[in-house]
PDB file of C-alpha atoms in Angstrom:
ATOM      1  CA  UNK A   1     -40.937 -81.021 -46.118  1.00 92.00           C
ATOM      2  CA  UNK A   2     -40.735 -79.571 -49.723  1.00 95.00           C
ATOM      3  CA  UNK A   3     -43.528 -77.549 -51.450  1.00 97.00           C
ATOM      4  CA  UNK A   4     -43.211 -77.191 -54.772  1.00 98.00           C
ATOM      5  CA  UNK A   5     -45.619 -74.433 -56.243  1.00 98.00           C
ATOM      6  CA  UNK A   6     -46.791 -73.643 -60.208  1.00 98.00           C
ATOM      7  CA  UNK A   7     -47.407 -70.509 -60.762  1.00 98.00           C
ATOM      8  CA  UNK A   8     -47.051 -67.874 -63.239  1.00 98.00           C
ATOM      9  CA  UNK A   9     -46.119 -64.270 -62.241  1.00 98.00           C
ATOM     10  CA  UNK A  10     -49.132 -62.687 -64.028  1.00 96.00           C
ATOM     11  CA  UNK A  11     -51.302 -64.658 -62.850  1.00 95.00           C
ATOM     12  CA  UNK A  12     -53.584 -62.296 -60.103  1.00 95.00           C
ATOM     13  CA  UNK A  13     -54.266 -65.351 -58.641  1.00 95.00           C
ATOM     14  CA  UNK A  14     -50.914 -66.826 -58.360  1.00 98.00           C
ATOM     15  CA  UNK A  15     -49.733 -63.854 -56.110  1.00 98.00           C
ATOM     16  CA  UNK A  16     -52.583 -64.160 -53.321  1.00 98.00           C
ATOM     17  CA  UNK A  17     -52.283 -67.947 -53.460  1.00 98.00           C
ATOM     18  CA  UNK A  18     -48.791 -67.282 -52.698  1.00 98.00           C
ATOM     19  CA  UNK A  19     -49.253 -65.317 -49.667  1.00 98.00           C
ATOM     20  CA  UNK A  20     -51.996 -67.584 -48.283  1.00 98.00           C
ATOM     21  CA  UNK A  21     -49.741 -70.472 -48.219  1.00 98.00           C
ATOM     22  CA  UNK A  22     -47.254 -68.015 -46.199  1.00 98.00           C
ATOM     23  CA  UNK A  23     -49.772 -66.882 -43.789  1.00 98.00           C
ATOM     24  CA  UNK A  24     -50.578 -71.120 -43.287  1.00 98.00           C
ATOM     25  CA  UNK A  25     -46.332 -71.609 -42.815  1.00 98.00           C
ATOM     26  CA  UNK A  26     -46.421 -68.291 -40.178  1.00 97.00           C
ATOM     27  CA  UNK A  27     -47.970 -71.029 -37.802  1.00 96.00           C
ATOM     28  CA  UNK A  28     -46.519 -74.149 -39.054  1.00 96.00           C
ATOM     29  CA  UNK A  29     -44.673 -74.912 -35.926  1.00 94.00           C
ATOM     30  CA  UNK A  30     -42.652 -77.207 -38.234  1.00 93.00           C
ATOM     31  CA  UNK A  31     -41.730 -73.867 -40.502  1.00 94.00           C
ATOM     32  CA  UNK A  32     -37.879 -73.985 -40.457  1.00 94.00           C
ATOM     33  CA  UNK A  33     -38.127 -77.785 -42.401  1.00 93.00           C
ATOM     34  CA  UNK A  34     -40.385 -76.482 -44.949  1.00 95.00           C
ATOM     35  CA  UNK A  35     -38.676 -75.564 -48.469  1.00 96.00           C
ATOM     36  CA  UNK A  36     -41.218 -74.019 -50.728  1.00 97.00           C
ATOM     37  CA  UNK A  37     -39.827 -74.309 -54.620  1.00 96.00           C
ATOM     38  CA  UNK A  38     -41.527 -72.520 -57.299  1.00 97.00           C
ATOM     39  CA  UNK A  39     -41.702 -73.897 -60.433  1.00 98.00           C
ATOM     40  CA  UNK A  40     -42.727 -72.566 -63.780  1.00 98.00           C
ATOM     41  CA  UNK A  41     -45.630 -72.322 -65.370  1.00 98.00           C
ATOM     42  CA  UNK A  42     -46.998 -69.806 -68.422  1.00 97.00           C
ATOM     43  CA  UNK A  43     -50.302 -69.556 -69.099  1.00 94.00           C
ATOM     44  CA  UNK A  44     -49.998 -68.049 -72.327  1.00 93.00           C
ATOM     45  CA  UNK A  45     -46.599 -68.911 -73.950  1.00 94.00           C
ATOM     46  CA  UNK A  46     -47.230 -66.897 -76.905  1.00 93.00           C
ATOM     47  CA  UNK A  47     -47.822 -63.491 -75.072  1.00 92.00           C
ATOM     48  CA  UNK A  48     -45.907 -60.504 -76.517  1.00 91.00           C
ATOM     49  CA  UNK A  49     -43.642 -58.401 -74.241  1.00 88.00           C
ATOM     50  CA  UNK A  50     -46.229 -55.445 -74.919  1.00 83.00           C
ATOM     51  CA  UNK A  51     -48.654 -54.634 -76.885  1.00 80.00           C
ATOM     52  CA  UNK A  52     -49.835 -51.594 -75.332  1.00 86.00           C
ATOM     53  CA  UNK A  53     -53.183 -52.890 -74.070  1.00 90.00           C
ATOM     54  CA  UNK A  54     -54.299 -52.654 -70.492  1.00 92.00           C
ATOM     55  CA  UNK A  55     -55.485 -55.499 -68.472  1.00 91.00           C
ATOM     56  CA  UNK A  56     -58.857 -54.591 -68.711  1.00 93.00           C
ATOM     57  CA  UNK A  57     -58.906 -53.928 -72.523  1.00 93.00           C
ATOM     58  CA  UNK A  58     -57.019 -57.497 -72.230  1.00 90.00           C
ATOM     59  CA  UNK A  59     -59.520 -59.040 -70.930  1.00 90.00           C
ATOM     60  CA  UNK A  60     -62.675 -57.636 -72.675  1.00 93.00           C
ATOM     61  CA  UNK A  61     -61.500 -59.065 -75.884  1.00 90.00           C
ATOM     62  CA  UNK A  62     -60.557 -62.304 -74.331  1.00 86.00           C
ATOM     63  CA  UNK A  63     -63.607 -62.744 -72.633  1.00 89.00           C
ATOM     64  CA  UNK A  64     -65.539 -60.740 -74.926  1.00 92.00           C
ATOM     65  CA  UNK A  65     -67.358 -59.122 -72.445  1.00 95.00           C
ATOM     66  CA  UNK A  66     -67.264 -54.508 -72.505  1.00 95.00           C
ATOM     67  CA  UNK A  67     -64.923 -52.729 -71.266  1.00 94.00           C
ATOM     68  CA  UNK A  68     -66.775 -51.974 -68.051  1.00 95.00           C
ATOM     69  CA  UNK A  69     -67.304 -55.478 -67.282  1.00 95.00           C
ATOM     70  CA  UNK A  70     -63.830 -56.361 -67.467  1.00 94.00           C
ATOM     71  CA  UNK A  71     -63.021 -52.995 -65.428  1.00 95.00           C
ATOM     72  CA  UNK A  72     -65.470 -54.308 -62.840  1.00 96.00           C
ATOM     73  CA  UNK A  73     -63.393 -58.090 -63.105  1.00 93.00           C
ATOM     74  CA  UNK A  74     -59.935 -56.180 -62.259  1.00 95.00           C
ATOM     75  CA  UNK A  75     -61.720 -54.578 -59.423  1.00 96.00           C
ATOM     76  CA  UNK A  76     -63.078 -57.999 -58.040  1.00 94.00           C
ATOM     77  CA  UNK A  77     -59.355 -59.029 -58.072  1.00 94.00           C
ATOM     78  CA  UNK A  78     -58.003 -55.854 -56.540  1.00 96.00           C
ATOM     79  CA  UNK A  79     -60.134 -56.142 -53.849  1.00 96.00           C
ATOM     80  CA  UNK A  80     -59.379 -59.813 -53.568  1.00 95.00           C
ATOM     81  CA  UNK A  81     -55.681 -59.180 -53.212  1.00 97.00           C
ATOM     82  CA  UNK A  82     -56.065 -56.286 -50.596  1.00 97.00           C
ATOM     83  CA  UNK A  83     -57.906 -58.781 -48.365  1.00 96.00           C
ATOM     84  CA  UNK A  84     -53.868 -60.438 -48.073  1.00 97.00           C
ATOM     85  CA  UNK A  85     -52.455 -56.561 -48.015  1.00 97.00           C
ATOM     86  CA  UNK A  86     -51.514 -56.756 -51.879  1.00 98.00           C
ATOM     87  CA  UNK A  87     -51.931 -53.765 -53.969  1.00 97.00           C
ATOM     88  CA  UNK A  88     -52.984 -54.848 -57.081  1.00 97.00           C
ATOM     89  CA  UNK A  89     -52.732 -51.522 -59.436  1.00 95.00           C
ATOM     90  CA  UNK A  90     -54.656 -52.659 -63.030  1.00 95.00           C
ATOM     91  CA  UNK A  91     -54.732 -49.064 -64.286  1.00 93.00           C
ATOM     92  CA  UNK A  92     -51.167 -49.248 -65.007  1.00 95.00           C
ATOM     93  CA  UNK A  93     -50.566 -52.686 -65.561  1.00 96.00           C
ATOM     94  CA  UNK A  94     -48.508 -53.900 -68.316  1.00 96.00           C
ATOM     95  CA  UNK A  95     -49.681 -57.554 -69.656  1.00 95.00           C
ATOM     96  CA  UNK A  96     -46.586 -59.648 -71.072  1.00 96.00           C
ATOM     97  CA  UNK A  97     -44.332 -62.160 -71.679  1.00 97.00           C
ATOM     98  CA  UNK A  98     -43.380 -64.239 -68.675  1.00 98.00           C
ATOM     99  CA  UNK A  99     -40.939 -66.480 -70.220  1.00 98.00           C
ATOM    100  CA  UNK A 100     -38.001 -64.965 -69.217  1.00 98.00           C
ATOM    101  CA  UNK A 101     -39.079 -63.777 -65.827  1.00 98.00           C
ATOM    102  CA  UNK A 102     -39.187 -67.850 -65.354  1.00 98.00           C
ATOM    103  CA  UNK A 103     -35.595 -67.840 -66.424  1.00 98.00           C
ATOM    104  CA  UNK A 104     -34.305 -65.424 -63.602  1.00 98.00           C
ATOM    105  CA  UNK A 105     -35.693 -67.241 -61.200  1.00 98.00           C
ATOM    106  CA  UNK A 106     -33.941 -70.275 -62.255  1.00 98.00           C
ATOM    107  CA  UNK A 107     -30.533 -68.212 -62.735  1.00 98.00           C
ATOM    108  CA  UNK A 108     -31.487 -66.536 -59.094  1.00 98.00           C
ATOM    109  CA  UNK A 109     -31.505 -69.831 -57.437  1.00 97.00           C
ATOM    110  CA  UNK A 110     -28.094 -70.673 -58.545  1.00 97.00           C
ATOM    111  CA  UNK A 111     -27.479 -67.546 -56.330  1.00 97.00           C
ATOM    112  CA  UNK A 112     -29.712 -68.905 -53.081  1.00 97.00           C
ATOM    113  CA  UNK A 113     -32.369 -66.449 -54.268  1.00 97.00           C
ATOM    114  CA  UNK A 114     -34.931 -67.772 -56.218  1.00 97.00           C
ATOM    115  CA  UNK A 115     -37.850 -67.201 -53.725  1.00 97.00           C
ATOM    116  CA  UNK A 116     -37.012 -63.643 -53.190  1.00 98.00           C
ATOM    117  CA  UNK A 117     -36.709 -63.096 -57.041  1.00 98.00           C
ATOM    118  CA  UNK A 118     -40.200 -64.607 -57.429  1.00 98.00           C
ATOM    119  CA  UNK A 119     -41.800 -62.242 -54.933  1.00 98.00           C
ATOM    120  CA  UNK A 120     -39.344 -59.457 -56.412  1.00 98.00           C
ATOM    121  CA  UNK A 121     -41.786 -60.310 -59.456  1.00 98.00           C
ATOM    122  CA  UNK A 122     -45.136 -60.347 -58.385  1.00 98.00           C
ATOM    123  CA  UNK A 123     -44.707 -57.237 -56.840  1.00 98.00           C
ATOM    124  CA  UNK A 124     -43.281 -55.450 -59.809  1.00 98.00           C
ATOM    125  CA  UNK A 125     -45.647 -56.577 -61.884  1.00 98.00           C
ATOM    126  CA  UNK A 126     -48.840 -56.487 -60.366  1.00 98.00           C
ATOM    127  CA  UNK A 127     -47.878 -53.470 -57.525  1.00 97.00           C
ATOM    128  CA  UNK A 128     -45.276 -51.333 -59.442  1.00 98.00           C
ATOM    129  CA  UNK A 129     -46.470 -51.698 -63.037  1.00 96.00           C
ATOM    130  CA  UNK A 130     -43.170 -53.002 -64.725  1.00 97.00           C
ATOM    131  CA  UNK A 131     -42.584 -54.787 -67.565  1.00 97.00           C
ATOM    132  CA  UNK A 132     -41.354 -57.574 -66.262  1.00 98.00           C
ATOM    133  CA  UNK A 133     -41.077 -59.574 -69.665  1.00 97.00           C
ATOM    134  CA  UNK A 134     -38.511 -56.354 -71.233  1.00 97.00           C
ATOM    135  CA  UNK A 135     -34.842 -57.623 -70.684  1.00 98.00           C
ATOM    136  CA  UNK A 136     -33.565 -54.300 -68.597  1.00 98.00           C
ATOM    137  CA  UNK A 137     -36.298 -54.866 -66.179  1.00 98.00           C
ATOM    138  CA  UNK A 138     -35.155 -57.749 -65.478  1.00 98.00           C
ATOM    139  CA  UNK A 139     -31.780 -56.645 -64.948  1.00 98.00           C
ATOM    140  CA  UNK A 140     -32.440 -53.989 -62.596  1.00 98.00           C
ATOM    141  CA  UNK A 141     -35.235 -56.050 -60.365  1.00 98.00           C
ATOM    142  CA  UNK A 142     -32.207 -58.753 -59.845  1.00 98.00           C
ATOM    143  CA  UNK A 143     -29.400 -56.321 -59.274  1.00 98.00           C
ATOM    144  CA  UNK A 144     -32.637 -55.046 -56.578  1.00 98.00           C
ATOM    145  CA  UNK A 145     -31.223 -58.385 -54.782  1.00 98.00           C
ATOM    146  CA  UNK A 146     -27.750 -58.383 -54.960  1.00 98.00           C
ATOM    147  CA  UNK A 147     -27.574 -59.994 -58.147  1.00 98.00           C
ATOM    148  CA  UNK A 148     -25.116 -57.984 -60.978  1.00 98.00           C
ATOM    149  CA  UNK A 149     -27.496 -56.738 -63.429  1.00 98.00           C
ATOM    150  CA  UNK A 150     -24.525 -56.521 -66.317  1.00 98.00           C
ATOM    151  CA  UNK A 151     -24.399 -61.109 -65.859  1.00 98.00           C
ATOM    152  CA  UNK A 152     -28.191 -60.733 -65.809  1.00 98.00           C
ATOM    153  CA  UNK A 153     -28.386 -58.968 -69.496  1.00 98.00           C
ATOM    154  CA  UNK A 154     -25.901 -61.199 -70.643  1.00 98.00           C
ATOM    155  CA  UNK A 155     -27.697 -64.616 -69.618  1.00 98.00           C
ATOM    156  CA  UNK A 156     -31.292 -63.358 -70.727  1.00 98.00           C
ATOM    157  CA  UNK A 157     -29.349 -62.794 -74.671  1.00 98.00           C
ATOM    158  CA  UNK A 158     -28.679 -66.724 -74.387  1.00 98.00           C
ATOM    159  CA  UNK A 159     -31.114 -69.505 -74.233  1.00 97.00           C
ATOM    160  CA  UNK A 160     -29.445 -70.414 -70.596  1.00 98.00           C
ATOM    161  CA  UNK A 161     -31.881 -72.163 -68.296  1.00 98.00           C
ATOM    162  CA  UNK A 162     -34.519 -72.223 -71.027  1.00 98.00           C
ATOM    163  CA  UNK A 163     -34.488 -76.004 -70.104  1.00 98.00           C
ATOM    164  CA  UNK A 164     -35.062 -75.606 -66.652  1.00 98.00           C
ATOM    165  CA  UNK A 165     -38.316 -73.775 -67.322  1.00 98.00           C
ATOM    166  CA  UNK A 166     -39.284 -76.521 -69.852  1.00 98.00           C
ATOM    167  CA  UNK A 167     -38.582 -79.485 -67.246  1.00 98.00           C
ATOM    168  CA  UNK A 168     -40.864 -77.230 -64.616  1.00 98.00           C
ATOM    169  CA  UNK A 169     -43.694 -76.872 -67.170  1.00 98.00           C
ATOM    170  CA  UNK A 170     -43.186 -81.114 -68.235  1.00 98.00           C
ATOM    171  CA  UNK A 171     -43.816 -82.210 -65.020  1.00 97.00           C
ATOM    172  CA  UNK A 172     -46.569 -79.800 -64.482  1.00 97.00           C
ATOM    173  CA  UNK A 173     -48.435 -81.361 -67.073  1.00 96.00           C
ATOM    174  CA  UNK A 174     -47.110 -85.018 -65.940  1.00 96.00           C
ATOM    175  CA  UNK A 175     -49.112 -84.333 -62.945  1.00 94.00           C
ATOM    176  CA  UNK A 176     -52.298 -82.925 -64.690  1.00 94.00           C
ATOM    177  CA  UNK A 177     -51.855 -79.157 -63.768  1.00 95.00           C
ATOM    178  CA  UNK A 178     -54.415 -76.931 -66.303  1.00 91.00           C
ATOM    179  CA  UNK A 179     -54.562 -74.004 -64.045  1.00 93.00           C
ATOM    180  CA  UNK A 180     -52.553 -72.051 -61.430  1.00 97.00           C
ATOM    181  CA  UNK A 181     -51.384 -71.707 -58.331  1.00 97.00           C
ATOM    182  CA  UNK A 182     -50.792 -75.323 -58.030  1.00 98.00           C
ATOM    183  CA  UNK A 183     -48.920 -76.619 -54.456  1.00 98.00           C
ATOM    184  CA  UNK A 184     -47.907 -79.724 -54.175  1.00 97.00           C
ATOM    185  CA  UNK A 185     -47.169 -80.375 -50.577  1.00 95.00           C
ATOM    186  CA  UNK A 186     -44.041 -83.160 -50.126  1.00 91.00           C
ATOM    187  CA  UNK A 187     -45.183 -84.967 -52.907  1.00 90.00           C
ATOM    188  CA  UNK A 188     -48.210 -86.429 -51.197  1.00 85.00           C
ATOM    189  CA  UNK A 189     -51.058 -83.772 -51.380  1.00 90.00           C
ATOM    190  CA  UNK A 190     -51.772 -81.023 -53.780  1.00 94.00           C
ATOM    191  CA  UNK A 191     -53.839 -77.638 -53.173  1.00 96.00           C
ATOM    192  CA  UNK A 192     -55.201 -76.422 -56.533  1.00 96.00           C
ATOM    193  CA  UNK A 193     -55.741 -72.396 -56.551  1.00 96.00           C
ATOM    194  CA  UNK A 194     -55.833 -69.576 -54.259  1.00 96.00           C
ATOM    195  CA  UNK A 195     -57.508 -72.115 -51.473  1.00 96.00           C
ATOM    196  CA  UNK A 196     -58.055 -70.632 -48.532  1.00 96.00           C
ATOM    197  CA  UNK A 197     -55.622 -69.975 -45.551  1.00 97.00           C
ATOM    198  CA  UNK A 198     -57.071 -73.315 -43.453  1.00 97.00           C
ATOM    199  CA  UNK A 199     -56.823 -74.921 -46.302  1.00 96.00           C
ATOM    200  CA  UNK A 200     -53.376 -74.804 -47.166  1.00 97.00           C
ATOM    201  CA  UNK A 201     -52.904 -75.448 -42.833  1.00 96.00           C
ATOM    202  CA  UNK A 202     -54.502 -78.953 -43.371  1.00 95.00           C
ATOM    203  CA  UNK A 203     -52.476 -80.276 -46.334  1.00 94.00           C
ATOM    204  CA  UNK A 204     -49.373 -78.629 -44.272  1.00 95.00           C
ATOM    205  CA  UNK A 205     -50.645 -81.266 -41.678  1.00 92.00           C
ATOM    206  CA  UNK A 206     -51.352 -83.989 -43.663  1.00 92.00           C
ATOM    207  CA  UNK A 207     -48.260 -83.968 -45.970  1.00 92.00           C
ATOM    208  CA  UNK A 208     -45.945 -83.811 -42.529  1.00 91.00           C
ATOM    209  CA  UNK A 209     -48.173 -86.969 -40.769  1.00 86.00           C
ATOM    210  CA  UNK A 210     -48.865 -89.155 -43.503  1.00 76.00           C
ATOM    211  CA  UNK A 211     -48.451 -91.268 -46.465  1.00 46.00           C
ATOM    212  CA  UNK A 212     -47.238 -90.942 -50.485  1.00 45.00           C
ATOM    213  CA  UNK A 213     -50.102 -90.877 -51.792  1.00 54.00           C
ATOM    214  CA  UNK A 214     -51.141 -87.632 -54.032  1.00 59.00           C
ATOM    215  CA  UNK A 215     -54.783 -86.242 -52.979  1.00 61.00           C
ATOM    216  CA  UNK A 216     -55.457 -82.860 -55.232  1.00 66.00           C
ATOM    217  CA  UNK A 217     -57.756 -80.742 -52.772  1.00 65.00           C
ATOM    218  CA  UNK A 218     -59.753 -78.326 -55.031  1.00 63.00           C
ATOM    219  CA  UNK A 219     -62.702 -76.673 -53.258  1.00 66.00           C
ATOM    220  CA  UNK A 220     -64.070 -73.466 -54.704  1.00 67.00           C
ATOM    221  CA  UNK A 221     -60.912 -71.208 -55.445  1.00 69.00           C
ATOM    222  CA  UNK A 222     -60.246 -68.656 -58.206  1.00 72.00           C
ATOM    223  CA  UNK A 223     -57.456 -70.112 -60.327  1.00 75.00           C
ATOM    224  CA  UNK A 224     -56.037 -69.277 -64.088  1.00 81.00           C
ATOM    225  CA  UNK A 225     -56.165 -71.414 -66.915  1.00 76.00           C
ATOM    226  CA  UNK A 226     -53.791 -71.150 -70.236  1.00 69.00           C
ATOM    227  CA  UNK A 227     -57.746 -70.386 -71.614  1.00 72.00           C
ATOM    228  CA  UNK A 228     -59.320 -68.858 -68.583  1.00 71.00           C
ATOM    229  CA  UNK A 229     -59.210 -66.663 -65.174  1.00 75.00           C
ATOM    230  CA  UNK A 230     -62.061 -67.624 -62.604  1.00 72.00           C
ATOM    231  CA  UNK A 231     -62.623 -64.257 -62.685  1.00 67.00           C
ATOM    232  CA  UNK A 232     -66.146 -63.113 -61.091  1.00 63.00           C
ATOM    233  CA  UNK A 233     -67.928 -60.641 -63.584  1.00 62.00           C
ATOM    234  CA  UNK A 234     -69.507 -57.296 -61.722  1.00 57.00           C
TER     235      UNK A 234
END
């Protein structure tokens, strides 16, 4: 079985989507036939790298709501992630340009180690507060895996795999996907958000007994929009 999953690495709820699915595979008993592929998705292609703003200060002026709302939206999340043993730190988070965090994952899986880089990602961006869209970042969280970081600098000042990110993103919207985490479960049913854990455990179910046919299960979930976060306001 293949799961391919759309997500974006600053997307809060990309990363507990992410480990929901792999607390549904822990008891998979069909787990060593499942490949899970991420695929690429930004929600906002035209981010800068940095612009010095915090999330929160991010997010007031995109949901132009005060600062203390938005403070109290990050702490909705945080306490979100903890709930799957993520540390979410927003006080140091840097907002940014995911484009080229896409493109190491696509040059990591020429190496066998695309799904580690991904999680290599989340975690440095949402845990360890690094800019994961600055080109030496990059370098160093790959050479983190075995990866040479000196190759990585020198593929990240080309346009390599730039395509492979933009055939992600095309089928993505080929199948209708606004919003992320998307999972698309062996091509025959699709969880939309951070669902929860039985949910993902009954499309692992249904995608390994039966037919082609693509059933998007959406539910109540907090997902991210190119526009939007469901993001509860306290």
């Amino acid at each position: 079985m293949q799961i391919e999953v759309w997500s974006d690495f600053v997307c809060p709820f990309c990363y507990i989507g992410k480990r929901r699915l792999e607390h549904a595979l822990s008891t998979f008993p069909h787990r060593d036939q499942v490949d899970v592929i991420f695929k690429s998705f930004e929600l906002d292609p035209n981010a800068k790298e940095s612009n010095g703003e915090s999330m929160a200060e991010l997010l007031a002026a995109k949901y132009q709501v005060s600062l203390e709302q938005a403070q109290g939206m990050c702490e909705n999340m945080r306490q979100q992630a903890a709930g799957e043993n993520l540390t979410y730190d927003f006080d140091k988070m840097i907002p940014t340009n995911s484009f080229d965090a896409h493109r190491l994952v696509h040059y990591a899986k020429e190496y066998g180690k695309g799904n580690e880089m991904s999680e290599r990602l989340f975690y440095a961006f949402f845990t360890e507060s690094k800019n994961i869209g600055d080109h030496e970042t990059l370098a160093l969280l790959g050479e983190d895996l075995g990866l040479k970081a000196i190759d990585i600098r020198q593929f990240l000042r080309t346009d390599e795999f730039t395509s492979q990110v933009r055939q992600d993103e095309a089928m993505g919207s080929q199948l209708g996907i606004q919003g992320v985490p998307f999972f698309v479960f062996d091509g025959k049913y699709a969880v939309s958000g951070a669902q929860p854990v039985e949910m993902f455990e009954q499309a692992l179910t249904k995608a390994w007994e039966e037919g082609n046919k693509l059933e998007v299960m959406s539910g109540e979930a907090a997902a991210c929009t190119a526009d939007s976060c469901d993001i509860p306001k306290s």
